[in-house]
Short mmCIF file of C-alpha atoms in Angstrom, two decimals:
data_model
loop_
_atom_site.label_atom_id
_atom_site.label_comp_id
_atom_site.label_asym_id
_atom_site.label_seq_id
_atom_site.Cartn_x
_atom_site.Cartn_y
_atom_site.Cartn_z
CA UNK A 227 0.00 0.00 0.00
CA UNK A 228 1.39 3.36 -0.97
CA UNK A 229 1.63 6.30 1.54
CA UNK A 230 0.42 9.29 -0.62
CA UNK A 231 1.11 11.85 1.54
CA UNK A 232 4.45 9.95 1.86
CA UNK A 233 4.53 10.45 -1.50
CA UNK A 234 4.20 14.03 -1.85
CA UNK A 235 6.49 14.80 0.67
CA UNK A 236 8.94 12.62 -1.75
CA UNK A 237 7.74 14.48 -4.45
CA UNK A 238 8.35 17.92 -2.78
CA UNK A 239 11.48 17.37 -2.42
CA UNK A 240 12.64 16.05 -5.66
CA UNK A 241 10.68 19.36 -6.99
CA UNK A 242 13.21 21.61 -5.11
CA UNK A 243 16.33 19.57 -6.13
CA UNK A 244 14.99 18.76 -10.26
CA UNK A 245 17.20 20.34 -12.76
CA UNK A 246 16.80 19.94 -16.32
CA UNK A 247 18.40 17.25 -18.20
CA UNK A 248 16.58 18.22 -21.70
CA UNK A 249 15.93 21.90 -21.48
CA UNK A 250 16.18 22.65 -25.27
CA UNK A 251 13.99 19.60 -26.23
CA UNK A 252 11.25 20.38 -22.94
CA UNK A 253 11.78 24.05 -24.08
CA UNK A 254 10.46 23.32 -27.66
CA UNK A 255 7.66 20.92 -26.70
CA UNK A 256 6.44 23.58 -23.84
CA UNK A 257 6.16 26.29 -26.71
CA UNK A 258 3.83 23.74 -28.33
CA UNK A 259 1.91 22.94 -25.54
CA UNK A 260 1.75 26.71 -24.60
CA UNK A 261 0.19 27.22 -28.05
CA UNK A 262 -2.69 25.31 -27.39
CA UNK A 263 -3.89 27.26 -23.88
CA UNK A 264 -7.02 28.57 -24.03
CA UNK A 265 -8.05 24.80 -25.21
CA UNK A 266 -6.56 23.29 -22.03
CA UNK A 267 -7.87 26.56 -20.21
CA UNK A 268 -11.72 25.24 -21.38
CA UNK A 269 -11.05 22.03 -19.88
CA UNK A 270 -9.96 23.54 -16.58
CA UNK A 271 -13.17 25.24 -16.90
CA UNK A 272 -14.82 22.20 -16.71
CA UNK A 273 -13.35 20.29 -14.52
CA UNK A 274 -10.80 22.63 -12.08
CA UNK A 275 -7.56 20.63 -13.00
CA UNK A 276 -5.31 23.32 -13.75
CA UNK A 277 -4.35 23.56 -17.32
CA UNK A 278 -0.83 23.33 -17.15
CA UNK A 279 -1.25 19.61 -15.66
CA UNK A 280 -3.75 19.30 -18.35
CA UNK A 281 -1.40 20.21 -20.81
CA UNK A 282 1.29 17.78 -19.63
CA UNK A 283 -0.75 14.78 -19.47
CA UNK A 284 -1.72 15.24 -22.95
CA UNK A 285 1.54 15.28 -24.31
CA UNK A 286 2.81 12.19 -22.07
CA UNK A 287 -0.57 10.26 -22.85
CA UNK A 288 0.02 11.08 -27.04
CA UNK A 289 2.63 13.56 -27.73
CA UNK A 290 -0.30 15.92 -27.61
CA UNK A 291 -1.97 14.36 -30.34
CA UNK A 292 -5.68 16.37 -30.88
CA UNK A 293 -6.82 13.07 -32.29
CA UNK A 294 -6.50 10.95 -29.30
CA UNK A 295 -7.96 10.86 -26.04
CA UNK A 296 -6.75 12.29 -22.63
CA UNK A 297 -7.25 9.14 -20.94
CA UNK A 298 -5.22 6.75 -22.47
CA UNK A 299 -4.47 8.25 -25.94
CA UNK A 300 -7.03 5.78 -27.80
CA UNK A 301 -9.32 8.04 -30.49
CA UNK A 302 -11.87 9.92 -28.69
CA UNK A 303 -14.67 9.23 -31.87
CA UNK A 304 -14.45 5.41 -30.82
CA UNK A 305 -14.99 3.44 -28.05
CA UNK A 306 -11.71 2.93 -25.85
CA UNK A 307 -10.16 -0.10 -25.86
CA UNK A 308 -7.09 0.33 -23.30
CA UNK A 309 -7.86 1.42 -19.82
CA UNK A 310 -9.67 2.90 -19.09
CA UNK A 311 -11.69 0.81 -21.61
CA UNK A 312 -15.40 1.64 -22.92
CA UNK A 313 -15.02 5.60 -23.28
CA UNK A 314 -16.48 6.90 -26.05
CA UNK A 315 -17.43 7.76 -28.40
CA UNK A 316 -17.26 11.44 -28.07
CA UNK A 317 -18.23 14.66 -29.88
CA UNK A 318 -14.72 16.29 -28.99
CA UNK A 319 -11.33 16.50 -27.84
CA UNK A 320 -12.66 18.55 -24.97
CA UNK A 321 -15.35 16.21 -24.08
CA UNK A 322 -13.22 13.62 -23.89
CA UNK A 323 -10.89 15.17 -22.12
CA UNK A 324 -13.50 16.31 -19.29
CA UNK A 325 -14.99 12.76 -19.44
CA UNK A 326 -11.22 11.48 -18.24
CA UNK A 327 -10.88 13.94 -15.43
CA UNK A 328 -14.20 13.78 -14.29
CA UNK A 329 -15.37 10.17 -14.65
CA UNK A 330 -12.05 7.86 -14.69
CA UNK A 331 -9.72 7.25 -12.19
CA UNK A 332 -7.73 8.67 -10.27
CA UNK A 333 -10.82 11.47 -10.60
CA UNK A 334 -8.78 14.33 -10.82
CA UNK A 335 -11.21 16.19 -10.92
CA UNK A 336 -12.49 15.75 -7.45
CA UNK A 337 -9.29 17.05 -6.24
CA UNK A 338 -9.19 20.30 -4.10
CA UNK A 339 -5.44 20.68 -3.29
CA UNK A 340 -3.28 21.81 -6.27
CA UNK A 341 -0.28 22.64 -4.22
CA UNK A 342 2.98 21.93 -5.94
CA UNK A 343 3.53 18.41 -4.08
CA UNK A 344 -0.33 17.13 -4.44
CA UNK A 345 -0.04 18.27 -8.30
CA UNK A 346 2.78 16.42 -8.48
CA UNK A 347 1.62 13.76 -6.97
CA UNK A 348 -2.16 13.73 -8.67
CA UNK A 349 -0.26 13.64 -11.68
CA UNK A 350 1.88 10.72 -10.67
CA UNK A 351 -1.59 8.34 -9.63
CA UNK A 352 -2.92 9.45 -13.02
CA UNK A 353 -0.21 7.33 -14.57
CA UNK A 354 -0.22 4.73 -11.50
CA UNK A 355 1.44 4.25 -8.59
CA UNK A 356 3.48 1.02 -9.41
CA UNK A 357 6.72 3.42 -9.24
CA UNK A 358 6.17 4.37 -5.77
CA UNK A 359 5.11 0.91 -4.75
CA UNK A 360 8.97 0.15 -5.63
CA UNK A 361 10.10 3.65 -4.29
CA UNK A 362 11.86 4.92 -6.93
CA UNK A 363 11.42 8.54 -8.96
CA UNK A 364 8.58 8.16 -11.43
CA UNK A 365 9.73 8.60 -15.26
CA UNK A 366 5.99 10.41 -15.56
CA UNK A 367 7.05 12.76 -13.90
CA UNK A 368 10.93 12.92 -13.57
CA UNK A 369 12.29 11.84 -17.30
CA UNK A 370 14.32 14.89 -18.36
CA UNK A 371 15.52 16.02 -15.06
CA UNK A 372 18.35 14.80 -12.75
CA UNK A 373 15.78 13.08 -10.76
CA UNK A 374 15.74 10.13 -13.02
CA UNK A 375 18.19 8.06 -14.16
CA UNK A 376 16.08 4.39 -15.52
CA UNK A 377 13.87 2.16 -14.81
CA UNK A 378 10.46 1.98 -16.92
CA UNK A 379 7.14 -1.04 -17.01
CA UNK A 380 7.62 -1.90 -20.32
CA UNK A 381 4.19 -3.52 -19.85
CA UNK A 382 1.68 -3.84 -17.42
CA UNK A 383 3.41 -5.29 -14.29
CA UNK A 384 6.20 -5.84 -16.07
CA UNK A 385 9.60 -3.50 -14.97
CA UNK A 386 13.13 -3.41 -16.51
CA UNK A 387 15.46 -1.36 -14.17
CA UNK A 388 17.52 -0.59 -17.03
CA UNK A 389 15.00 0.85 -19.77
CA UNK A 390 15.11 4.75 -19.97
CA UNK A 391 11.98 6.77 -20.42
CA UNK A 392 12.72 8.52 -23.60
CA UNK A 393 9.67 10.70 -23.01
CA UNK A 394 10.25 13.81 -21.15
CA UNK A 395 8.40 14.02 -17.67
CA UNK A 396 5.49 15.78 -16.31
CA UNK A 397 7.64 17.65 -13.81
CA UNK A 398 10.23 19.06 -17.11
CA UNK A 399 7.50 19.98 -19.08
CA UNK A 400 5.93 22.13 -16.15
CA UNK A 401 9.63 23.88 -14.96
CA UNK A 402 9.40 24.42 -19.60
CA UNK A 403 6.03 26.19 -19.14
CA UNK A 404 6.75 27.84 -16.24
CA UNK A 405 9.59 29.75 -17.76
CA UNK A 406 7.56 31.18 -20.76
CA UNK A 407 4.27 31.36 -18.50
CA UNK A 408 5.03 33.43 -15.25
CA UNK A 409 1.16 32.94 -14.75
CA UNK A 410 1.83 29.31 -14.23
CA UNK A 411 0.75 28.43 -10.38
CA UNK A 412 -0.83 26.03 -8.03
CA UNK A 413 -3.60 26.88 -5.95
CA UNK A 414 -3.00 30.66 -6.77
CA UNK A 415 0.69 30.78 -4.95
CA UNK A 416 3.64 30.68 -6.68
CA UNK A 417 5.68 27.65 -7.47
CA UNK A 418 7.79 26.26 -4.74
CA UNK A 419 10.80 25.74 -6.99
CA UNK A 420 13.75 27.72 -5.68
CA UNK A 421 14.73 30.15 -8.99
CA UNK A 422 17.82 29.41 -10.57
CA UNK A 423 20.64 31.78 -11.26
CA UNK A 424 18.77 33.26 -14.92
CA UNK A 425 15.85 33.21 -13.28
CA UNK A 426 13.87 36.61 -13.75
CA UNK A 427 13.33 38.32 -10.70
CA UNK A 428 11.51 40.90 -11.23
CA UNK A 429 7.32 41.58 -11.06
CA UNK A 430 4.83 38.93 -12.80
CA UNK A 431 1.34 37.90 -12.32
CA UNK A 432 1.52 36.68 -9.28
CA UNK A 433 4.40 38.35 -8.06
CA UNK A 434 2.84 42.16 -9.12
CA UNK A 435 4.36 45.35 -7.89
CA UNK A 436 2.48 47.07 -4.72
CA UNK A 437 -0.31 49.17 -5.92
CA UNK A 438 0.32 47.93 -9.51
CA UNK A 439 -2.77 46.40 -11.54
CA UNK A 440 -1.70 43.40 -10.96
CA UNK A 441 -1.91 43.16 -7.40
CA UNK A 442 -5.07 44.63 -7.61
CA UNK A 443 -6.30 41.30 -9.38
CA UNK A 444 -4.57 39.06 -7.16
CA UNK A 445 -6.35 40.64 -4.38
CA UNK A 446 -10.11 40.91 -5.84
CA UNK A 447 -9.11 37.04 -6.35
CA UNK A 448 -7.60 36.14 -2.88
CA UNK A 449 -10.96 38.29 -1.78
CA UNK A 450 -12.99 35.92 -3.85
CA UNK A 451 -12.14 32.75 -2.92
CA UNK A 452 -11.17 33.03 0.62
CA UNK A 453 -7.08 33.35 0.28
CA UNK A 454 -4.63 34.75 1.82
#
């Protein structure tokens, strides 16, 4: 039995310590995925994943492919036919999308906290805990950054220690976003990531300058929905 807060906390910390291992090629692919926000942005709508972990999934579950579902990358205009099996057929992307995040498991939909660590960790269950269950860094999420090394299921319940994940992580793809998104956050606070050296440092979204427009909107929205 996994420990999911256990979990998280592992996650957290692997979050403060990940460095790229791929920037150029999670650089190019977050451009890409970028591209395609307000489309993500309607699922979020929908279902309150955020849309940079809905962005992410999609590219791990098809290499973002428009043409394939969200839930396991089989065509959304048929029924599925890998798990989760007998989806479909839908009238969109979207709806297919929502119908994976609302109605399949893990339900991420349903989940409230989208602090760093529990996004991380969401995002982990959505592709299966059989990584923890061995406690080693999940190539879901860690491929592409010094967190990962090898070790992949080349099949269901089947693990090779020494096959690499040659598809970059959830986790690189979000540190790629972040740095063309400042917007990008969790539960409306900023990312727990320390900043590296180039990071800018300077006023964003949701870092505005006092009395700027920006903080105005940060505040009408901490007002809103009960932050602080």
């Amino acid at each position: 039995m996994v420990d999911l807060n256990a979990l998280s906390a592992a996650n957290a910390k692997r979050w403060l310590k990940a460095k790229p291992t791929r920037k150029a090629e999670a650089a190019k692919i977050a451009l890409r995925l970028h591209k395609a926000k307000p489309r993500y942005q309607a699922v979020e709508l929908e279902t309150g994943v955020p849309w940079p972990a809905i962005a992410v999934i999609h590219e791990r579950e098809s290499s973002q492919d428009w043409r394939a579902s969200l839930a396991q990358g089989d065509p959304w205009n048929h029924v599925s036919v890998h798990v989760p099996a007998g989806r479909g057929p839908f009238e969109s992307w979207e709806a297919a999308a929502i119908d994976a995040l609302v109605k399949c498991p893990p339900f991420l939909a349903r989940h409230k906290d989208w602090s760093t660590a529990a996004a991380l960790t969401a995002l982990e269950t959505y592709n299966g805990i059989g990584y923890a269950a061995r406690g080693v860094p999940s190539p879901y999420l860690w491929s592409g950054t010094n967190q990962y090394r090898a070790g992949k299921y080349v099949r269901d319940g089947v693990y090779d220690p020494g096959k690499v994940d040659l598809q970059l992580g959830c986790a690189a793809l979000i540190i790629a976003l972040m740095e063309i998104d400042q917007e990008i956050s969790f539960a409306g606070t900023k990312s727990a990531r320390k900043p590296a050296a180039d990071d800018a440092t300077g006023p964003s979204l949701t870092n505005p300058s006092k009395g700027s427009i920006g903080a105005f909107v940060i505040n009408l929205i901490r007002a809103i929905f009960g932050r602080k």
